[in-house]
JSON list of C-alpha atoms in Angstrom, two decimals:
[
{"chain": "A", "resi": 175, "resn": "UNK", "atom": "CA", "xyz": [-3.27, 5.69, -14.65]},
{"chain": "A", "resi": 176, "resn": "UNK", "atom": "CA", "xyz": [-0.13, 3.88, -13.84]},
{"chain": "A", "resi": 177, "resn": "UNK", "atom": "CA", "xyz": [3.57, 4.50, -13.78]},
{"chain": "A", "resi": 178, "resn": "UNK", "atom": "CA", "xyz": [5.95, 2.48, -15.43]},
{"chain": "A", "resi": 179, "resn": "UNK", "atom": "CA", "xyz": [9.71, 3.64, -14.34]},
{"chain": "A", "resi": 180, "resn": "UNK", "atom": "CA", "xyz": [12.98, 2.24, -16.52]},
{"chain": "A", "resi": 181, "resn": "UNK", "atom": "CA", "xyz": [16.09, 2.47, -14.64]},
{"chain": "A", "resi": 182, "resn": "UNK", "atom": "CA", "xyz": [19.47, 1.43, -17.55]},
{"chain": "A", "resi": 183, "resn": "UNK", "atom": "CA", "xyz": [22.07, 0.15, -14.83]},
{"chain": "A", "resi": 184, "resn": "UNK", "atom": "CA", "xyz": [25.20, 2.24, -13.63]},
{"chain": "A", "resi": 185, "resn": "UNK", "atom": "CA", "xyz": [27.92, 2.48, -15.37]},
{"chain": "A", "resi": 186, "resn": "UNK", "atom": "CA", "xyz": [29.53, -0.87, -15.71]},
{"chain": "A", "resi": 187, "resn": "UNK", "atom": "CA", "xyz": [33.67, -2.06, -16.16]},
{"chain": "A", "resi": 188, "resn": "UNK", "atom": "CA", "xyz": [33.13, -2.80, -19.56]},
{"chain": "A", "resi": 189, "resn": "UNK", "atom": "CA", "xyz": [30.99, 0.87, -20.36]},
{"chain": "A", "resi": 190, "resn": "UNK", "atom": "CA", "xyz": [34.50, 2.38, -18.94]},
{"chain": "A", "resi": 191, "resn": "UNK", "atom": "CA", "xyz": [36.64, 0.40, -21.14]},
{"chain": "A", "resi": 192, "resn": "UNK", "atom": "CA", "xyz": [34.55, 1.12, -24.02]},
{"chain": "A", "resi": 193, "resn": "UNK", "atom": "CA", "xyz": [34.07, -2.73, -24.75]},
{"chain": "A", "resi": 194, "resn": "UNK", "atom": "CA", "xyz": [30.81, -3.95, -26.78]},
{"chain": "A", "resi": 195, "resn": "UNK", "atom": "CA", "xyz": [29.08, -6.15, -23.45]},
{"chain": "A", "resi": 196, "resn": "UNK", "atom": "CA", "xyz": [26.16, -7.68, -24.40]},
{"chain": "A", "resi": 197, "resn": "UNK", "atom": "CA", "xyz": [25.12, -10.79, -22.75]},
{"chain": "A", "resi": 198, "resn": "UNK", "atom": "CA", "xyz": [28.56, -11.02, -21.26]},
{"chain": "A", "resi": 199, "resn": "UNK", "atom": "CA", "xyz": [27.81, -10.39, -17.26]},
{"chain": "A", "resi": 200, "resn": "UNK", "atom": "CA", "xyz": [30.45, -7.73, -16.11]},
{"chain": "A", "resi": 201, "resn": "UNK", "atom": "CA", "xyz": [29.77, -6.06, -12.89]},
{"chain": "A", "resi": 202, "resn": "UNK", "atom": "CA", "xyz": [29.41, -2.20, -12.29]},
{"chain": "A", "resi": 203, "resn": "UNK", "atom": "CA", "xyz": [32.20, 0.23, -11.54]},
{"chain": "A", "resi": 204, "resn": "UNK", "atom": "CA", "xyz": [32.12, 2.67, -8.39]},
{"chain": "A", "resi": 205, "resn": "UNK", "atom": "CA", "xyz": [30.40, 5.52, -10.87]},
{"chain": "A", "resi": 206, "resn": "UNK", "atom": "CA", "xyz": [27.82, 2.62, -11.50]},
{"chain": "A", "resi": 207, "resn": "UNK", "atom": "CA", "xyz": [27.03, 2.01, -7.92]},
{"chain": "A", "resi": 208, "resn": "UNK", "atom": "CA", "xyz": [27.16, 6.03, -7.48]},
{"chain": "A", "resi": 209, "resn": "UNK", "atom": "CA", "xyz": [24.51, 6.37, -9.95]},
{"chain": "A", "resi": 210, "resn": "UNK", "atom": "CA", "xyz": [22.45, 3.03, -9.04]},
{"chain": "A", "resi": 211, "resn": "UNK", "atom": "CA", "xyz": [22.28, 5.00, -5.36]},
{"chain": "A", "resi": 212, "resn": "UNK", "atom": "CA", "xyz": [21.28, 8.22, -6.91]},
{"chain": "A", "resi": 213, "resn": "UNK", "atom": "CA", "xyz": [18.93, 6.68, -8.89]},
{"chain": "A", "resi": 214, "resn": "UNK", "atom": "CA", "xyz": [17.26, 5.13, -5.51]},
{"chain": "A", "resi": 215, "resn": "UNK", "atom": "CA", "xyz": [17.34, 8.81, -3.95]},
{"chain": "A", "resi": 216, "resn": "UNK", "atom": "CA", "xyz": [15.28, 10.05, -7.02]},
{"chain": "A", "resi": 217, "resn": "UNK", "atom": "CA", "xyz": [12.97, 7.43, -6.66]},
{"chain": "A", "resi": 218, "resn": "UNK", "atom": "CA", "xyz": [12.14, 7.68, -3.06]},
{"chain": "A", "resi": 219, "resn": "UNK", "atom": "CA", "xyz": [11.86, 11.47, -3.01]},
{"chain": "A", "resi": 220, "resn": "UNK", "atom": "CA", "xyz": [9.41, 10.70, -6.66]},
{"chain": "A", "resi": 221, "resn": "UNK", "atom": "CA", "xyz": [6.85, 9.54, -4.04]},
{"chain": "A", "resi": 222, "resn": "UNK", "atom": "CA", "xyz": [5.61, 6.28, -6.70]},
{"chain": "A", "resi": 223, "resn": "UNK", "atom": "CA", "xyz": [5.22, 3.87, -4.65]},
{"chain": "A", "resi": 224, "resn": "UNK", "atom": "CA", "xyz": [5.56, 0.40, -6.60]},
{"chain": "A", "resi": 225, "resn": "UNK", "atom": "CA", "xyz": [3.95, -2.96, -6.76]},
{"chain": "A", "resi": 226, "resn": "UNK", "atom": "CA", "xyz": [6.91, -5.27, -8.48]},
{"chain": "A", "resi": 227, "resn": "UNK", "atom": "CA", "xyz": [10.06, -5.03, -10.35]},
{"chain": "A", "resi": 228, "resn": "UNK", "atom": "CA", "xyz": [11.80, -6.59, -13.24]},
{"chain": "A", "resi": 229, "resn": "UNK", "atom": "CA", "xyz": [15.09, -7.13, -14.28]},
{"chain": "A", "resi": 230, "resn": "UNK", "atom": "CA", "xyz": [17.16, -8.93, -16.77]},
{"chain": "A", "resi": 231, "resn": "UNK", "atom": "CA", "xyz": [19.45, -12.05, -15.40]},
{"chain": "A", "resi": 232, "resn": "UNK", "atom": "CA", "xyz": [22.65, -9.99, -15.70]},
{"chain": "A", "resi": 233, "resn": "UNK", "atom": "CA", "xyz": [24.46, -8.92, -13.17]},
{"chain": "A", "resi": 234, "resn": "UNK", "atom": "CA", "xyz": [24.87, -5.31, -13.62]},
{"chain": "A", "resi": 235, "resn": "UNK", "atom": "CA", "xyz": [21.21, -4.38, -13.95]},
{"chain": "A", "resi": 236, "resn": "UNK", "atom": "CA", "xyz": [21.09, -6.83, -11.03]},
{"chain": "A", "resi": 237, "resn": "UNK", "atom": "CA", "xyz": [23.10, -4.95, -8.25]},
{"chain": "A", "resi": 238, "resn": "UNK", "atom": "CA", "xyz": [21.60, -1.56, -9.71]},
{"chain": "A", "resi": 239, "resn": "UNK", "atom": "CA", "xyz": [18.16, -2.80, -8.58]},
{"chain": "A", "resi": 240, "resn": "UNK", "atom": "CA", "xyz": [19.08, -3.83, -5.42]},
{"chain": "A", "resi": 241, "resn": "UNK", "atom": "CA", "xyz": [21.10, -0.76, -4.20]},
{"chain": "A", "resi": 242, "resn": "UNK", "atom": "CA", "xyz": [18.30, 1.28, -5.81]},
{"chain": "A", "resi": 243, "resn": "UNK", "atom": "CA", "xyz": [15.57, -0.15, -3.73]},
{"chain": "A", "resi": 244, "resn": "UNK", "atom": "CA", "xyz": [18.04, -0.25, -0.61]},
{"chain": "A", "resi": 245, "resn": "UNK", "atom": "CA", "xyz": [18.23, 3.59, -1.17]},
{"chain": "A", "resi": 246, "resn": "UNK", "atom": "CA", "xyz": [14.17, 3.75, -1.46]},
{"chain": "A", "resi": 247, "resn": "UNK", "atom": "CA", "xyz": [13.79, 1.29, 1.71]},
{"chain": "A", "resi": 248, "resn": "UNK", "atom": "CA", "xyz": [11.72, -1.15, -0.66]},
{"chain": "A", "resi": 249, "resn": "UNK", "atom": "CA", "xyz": [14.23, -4.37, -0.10]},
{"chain": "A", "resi": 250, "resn": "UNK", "atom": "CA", "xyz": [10.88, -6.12, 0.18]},
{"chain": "A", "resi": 251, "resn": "UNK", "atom": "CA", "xyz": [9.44, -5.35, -3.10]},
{"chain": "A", "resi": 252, "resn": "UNK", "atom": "CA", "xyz": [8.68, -8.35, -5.29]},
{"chain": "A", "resi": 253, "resn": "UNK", "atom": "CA", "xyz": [11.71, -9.12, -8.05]},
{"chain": "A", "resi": 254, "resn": "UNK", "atom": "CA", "xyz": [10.87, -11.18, -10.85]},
{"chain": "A", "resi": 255, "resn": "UNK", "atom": "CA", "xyz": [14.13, -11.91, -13.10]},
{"chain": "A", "resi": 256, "resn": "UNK", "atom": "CA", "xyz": [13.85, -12.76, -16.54]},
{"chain": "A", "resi": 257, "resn": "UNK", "atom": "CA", "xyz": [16.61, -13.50, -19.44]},
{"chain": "A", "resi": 258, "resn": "UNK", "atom": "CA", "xyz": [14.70, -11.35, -21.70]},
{"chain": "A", "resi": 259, "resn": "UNK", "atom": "CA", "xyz": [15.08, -8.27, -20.42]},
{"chain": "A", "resi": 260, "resn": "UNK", "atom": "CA", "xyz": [19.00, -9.10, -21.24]},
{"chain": "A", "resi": 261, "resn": "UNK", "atom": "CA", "xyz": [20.85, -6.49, -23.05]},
{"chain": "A", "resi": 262, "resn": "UNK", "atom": "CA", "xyz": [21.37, -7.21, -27.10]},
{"chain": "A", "resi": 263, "resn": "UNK", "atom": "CA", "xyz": [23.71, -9.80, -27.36]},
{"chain": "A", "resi": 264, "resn": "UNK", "atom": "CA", "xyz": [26.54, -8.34, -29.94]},
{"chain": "A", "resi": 265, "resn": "UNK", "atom": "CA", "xyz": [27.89, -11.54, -31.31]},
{"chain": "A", "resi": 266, "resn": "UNK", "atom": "CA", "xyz": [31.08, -11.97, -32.27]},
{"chain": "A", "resi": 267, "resn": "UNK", "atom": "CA", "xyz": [31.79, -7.80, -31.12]},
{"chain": "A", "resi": 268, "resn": "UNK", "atom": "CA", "xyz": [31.96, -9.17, -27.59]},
{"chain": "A", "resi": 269, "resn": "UNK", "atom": "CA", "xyz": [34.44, -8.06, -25.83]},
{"chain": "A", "resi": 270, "resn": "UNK", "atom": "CA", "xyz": [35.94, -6.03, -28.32]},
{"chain": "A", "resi": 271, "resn": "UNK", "atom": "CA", "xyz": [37.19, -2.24, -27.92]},
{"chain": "A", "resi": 272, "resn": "UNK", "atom": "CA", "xyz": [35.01, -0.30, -29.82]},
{"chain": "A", "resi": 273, "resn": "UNK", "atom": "CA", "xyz": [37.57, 2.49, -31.22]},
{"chain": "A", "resi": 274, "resn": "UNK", "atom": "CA", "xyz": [39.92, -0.48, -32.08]},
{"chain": "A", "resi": 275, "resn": "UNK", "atom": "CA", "xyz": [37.06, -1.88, -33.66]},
{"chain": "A", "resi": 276, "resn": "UNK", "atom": "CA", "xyz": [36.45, 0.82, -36.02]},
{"chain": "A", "resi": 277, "resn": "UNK", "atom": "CA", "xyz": [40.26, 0.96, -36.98]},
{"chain": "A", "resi": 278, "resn": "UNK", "atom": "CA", "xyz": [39.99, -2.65, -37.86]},
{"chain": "A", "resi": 279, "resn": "UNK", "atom": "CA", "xyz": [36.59, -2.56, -39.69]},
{"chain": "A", "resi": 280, "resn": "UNK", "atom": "CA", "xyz": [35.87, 0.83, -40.64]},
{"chain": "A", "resi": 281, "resn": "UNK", "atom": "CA", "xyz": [34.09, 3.49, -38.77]},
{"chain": "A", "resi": 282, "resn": "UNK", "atom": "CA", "xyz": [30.64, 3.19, -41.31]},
{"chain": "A", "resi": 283, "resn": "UNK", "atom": "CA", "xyz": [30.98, -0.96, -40.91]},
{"chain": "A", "resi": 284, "resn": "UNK", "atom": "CA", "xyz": [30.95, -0.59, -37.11]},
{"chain": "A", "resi": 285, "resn": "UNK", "atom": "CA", "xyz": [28.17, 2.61, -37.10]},
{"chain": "A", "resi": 286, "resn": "UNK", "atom": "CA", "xyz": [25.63, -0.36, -38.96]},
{"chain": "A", "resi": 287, "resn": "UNK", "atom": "CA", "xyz": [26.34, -3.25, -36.47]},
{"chain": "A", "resi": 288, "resn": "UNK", "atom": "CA", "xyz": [26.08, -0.54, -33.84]},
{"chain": "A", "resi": 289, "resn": "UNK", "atom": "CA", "xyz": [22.96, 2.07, -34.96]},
{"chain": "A", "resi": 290, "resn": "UNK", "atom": "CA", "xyz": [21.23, -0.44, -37.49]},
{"chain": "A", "resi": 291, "resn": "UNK", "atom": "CA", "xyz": [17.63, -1.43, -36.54]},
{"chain": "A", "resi": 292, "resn": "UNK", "atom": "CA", "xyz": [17.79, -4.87, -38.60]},
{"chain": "A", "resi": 293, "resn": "UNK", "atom": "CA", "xyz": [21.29, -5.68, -39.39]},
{"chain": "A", "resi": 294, "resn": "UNK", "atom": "CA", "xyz": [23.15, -7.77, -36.38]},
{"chain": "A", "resi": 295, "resn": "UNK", "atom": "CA", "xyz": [27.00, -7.94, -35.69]},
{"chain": "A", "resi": 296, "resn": "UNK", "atom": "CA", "xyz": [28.33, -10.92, -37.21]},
{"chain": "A", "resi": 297, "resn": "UNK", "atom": "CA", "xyz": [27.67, -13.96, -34.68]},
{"chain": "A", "resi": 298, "resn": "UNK", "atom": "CA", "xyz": [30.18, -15.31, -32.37]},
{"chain": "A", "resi": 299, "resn": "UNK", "atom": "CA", "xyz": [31.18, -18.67, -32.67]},
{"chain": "A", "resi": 300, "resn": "UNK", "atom": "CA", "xyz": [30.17, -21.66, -30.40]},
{"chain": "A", "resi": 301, "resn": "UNK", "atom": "CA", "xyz": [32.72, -21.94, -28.04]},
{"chain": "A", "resi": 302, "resn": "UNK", "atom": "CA", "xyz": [34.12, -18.82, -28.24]},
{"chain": "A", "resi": 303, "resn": "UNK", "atom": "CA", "xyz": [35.70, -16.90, -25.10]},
{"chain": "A", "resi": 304, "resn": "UNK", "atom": "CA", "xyz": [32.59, -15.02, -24.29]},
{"chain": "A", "resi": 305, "resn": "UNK", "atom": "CA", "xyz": [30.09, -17.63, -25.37]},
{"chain": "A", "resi": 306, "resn": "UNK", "atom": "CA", "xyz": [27.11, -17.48, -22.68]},
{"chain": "A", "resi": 307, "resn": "UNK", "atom": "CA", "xyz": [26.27, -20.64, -24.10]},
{"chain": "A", "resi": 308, "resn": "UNK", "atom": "CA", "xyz": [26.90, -22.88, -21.15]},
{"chain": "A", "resi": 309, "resn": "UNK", "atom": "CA", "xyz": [25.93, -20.75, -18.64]},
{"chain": "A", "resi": 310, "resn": "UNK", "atom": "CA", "xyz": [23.58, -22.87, -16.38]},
{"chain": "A", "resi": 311, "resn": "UNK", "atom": "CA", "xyz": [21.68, -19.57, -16.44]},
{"chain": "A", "resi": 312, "resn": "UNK", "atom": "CA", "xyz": [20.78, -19.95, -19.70]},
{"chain": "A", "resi": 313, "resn": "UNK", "atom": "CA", "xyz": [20.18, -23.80, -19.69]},
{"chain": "A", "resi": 314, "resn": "UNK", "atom": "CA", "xyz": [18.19, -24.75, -21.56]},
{"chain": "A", "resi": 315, "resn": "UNK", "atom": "CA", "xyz": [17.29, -21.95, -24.20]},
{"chain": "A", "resi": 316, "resn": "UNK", "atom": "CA", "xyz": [18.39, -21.77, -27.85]},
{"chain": "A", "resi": 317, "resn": "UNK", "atom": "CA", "xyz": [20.82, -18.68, -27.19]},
{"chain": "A", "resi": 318, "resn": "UNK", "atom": "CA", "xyz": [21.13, -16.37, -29.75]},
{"chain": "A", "resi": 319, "resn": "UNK", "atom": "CA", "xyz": [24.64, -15.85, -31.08]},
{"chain": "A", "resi": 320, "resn": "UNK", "atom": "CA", "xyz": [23.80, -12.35, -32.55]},
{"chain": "A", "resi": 321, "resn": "UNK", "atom": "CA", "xyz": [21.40, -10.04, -32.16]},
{"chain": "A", "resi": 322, "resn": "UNK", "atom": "CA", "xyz": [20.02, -6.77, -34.02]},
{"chain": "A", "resi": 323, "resn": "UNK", "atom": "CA", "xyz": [17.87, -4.39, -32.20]},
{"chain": "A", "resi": 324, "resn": "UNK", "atom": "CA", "xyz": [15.10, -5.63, -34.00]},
{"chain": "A", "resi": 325, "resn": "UNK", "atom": "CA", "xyz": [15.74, -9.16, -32.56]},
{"chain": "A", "resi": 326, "resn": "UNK", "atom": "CA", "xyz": [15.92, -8.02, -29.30]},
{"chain": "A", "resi": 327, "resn": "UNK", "atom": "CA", "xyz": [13.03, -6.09, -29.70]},
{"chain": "A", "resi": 328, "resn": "UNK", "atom": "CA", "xyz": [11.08, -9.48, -30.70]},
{"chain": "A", "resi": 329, "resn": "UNK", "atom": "CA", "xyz": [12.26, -11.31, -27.23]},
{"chain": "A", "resi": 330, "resn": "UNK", "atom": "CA", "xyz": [11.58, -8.23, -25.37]},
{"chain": "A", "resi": 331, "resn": "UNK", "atom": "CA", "xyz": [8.28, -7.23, -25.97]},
{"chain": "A", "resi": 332, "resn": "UNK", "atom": "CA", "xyz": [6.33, -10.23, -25.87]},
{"chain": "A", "resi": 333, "resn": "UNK", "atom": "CA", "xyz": [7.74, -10.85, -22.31]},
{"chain": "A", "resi": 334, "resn": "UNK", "atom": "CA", "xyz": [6.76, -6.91, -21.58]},
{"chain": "A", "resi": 335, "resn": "UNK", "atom": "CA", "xyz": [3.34, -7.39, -23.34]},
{"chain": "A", "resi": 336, "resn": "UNK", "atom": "CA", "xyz": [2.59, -10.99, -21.49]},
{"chain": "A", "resi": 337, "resn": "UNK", "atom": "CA", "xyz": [3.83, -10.35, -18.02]},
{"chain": "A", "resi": 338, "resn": "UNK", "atom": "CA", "xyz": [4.47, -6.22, -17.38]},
{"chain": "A", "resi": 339, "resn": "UNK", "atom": "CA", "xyz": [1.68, -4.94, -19.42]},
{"chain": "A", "resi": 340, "resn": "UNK", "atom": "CA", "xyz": [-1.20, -6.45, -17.97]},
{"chain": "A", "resi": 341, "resn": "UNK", "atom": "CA", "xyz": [-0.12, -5.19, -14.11]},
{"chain": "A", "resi": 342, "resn": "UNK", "atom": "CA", "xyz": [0.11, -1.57, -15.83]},
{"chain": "A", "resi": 343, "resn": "UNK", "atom": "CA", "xyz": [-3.43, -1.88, -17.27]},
{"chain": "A", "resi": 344, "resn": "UNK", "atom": "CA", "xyz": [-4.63, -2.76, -13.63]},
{"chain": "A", "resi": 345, "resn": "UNK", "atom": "CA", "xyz": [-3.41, 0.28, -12.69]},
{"chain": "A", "resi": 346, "resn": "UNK", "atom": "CA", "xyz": [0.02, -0.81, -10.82]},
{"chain": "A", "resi": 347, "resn": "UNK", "atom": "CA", "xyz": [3.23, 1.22, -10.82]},
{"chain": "A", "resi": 348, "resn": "UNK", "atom": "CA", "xyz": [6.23, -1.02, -12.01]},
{"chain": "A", "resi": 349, "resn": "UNK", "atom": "CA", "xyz": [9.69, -0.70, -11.89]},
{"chain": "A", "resi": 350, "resn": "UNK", "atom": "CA", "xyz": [12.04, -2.36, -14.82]},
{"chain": "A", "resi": 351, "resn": "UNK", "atom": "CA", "xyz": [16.33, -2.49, -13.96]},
{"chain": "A", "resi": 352, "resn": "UNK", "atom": "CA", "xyz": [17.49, -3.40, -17.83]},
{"chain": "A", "resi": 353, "resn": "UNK", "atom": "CA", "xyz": [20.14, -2.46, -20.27]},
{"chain": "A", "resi": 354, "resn": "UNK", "atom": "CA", "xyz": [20.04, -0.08, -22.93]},
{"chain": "A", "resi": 355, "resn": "UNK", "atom": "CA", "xyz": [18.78, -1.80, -25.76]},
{"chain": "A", "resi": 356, "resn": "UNK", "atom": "CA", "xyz": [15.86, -4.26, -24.10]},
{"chain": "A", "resi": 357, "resn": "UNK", "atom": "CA", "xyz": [15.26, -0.21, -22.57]},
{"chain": "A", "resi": 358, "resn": "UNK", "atom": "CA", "xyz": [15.33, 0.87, -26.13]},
{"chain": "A", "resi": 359, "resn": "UNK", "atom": "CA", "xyz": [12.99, -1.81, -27.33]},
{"chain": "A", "resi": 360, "resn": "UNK", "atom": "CA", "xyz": [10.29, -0.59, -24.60]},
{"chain": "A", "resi": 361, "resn": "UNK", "atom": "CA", "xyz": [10.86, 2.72, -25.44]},
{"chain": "A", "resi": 362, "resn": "UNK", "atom": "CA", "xyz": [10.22, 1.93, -29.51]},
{"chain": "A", "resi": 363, "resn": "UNK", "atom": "CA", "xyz": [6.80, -0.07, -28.60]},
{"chain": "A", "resi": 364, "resn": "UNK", "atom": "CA", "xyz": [5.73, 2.49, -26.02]},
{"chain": "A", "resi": 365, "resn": "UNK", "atom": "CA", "xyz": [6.50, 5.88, -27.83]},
{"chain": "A", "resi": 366, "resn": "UNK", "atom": "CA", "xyz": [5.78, 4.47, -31.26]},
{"chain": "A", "resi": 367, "resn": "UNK", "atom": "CA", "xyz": [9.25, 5.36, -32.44]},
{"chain": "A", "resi": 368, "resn": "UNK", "atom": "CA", "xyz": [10.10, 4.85, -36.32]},
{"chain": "A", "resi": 369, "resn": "UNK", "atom": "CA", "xyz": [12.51, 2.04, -37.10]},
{"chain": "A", "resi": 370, "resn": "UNK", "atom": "CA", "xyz": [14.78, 4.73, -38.62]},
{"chain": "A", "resi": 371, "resn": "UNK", "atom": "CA", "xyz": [14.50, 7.14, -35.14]},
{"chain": "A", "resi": 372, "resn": "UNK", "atom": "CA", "xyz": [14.96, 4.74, -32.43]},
{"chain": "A", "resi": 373, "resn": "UNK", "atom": "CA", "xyz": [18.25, 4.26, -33.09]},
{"chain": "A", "resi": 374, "resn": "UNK", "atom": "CA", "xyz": [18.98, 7.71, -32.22]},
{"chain": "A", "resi": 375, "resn": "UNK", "atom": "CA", "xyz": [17.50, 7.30, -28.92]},
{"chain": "A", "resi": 376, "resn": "UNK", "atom": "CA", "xyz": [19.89, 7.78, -26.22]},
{"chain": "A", "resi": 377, "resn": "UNK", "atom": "CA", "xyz": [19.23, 6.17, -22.23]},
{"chain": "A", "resi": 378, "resn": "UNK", "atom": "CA", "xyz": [21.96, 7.65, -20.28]},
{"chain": "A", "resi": 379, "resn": "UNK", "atom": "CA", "xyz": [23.30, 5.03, -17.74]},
{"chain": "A", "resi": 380, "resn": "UNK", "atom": "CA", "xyz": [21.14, 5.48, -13.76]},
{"chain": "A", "resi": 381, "resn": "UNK", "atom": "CA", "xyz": [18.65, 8.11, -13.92]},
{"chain": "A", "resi": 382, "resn": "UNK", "atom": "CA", "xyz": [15.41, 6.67, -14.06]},
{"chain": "A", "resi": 383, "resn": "UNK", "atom": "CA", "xyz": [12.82, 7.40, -16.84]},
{"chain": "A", "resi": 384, "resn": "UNK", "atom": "CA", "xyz": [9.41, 8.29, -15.57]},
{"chain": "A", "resi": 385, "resn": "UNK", "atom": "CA", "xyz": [6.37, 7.25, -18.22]},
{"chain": "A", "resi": 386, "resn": "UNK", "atom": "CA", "xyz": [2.96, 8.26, -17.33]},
{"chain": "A", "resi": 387, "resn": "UNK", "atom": "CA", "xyz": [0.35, 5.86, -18.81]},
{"chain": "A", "resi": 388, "resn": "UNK", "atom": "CA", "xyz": [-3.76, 5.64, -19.48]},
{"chain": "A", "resi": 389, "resn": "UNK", "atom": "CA", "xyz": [-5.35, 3.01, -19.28]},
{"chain": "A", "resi": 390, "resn": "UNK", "atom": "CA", "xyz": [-4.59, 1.80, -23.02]},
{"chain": "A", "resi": 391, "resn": "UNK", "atom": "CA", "xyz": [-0.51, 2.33, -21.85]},
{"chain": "A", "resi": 392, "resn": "UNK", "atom": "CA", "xyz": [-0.39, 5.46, -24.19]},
{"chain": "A", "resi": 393, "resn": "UNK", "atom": "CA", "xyz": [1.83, 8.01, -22.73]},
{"chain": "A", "resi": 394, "resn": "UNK", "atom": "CA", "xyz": [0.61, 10.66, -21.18]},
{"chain": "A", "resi": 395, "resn": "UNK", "atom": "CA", "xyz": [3.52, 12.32, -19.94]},
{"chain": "A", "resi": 396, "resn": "UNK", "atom": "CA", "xyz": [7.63, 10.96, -19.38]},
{"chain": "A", "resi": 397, "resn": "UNK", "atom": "CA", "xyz": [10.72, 12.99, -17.99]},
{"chain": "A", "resi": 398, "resn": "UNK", "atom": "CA", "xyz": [13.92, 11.31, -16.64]},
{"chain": "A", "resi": 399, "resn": "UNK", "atom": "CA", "xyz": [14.50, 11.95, -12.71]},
{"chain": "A", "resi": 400, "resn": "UNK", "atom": "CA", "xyz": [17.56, 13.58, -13.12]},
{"chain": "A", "resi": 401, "resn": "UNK", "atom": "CA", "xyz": [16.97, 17.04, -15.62]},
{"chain": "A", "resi": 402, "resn": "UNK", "atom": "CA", "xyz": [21.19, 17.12, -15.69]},
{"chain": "A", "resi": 403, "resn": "UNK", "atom": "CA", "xyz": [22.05, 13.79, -17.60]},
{"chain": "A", "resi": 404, "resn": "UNK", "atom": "CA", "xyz": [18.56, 13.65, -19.59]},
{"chain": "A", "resi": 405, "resn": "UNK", "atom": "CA", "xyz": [18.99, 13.06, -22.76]},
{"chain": "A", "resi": 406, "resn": "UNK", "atom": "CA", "xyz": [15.74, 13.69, -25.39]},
{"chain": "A", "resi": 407, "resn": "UNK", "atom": "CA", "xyz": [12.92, 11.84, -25.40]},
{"chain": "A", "resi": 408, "resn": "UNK", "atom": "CA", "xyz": [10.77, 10.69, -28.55]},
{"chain": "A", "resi": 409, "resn": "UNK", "atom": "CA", "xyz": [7.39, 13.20, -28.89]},
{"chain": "A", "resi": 410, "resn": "UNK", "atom": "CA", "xyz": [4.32, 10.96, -27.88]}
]
């Protein structure tokens, strides 16, 4: 059996201002960094000892990685970084306050771009303030200028199924620092979660979710590290 551990960064400035983030790469705020080293504590005392990690390209999952294996003394652990694990990009929401959102737009307009599994913000446009567009980061790629959870579930999980899943099957214990929708999209896949249901599904920011899996990657058994802040998990 392996372990597959999901870590949703800290807190980040733009969770505190209650801003939609997306792709937009906004750093964490001293809560986040709190939580990322909490999160490293839980780990270490967890006793799973780990083979790689993954992480999106942004930079809060980023720094919530690193001070999390600082705080479990694995510095040394191999880091693969991939776009794909980004958080959903929210189109033309970007940068937007949510509540002021929902006065402009309607609290049931902003619940669909927000809870919907298939229906997307509407897209920002090329050129736009918080267009990740030019980031040499993202040279390159055909960025998407919206994105449902469904759509980031379709970028996610083929990376997962290619490059995580088959280290899993071999029996290795991985570690994945993402965001709480390419989380969410794991979750879906992993837990067999309804299309209706996953929306629901909560990942509170730092504290690690622990999934046991067979050899198949059917859970067996998952609990997040830190019983306080847990939030429910889908049966399985």
């Amino acid at each position: 059996m392996a372990k597959l551990v999901l870590i949703r960064h800290g807190q980040s400035e733009w969770n505190l201002q209650n801003r939609f983030t997306g792709w937009w790469d906004v750093d964490l705020t001293e809560k986040g960094v709190a939580e990322a080293k909490k999160s490293g504590q839980m780990l270490a005392s967890s006793g799973v000892s780990f083979s790689e990690a993954f992480v999106s390209v942004q930079k809060r999952a980023i720094r919530t990685l690193w001070i999390a294996l600082e705080e479990m003394g694995r510095t040394w652990l191999p880091v693969t970084k991939d776009w794909r694990l980004n958080e959903r990009h929210y189109g033309g929401l970007t940068g937007l306050n949510k509540a002021e959102t929902a006065e402009k737009h309607g609290d049931e307009q902003v619940k669909i771009w927000r809870r919907s599994y298939d229906v997307p913000p509407p897209p920002m446009e090329k050129g736009a303030e918080f267009d990740p567009a030019n980031d040499v980061r993202y040279a390159g790629l055909d960025v998407p200028m919206t994105e449902s959870l469904k759509l980031t579930l379709e970028r996610v999980m083929p990376y997962f199924n290619s490059e995580i899943a088959p280290k899993l099957k071999a029996g290795e214990n991985i570690l994945v620092a993402a965001h709480g929708n390419s989380l969410r999209a794991i979750v879906k896949d992993l837990f067999s979660v309804a299309d209706d249901v996953i929306t629901g599904v909560e990942i509170p920011t730092g504290n690690p979710l622990l999934i046991e899996l067979d050899d198949n990657l059917k859970v067996v058994s998952a609990k997040y590290l830190d019983a306080d802040r847990a939030t429910e998990l889908p049966k399985f």
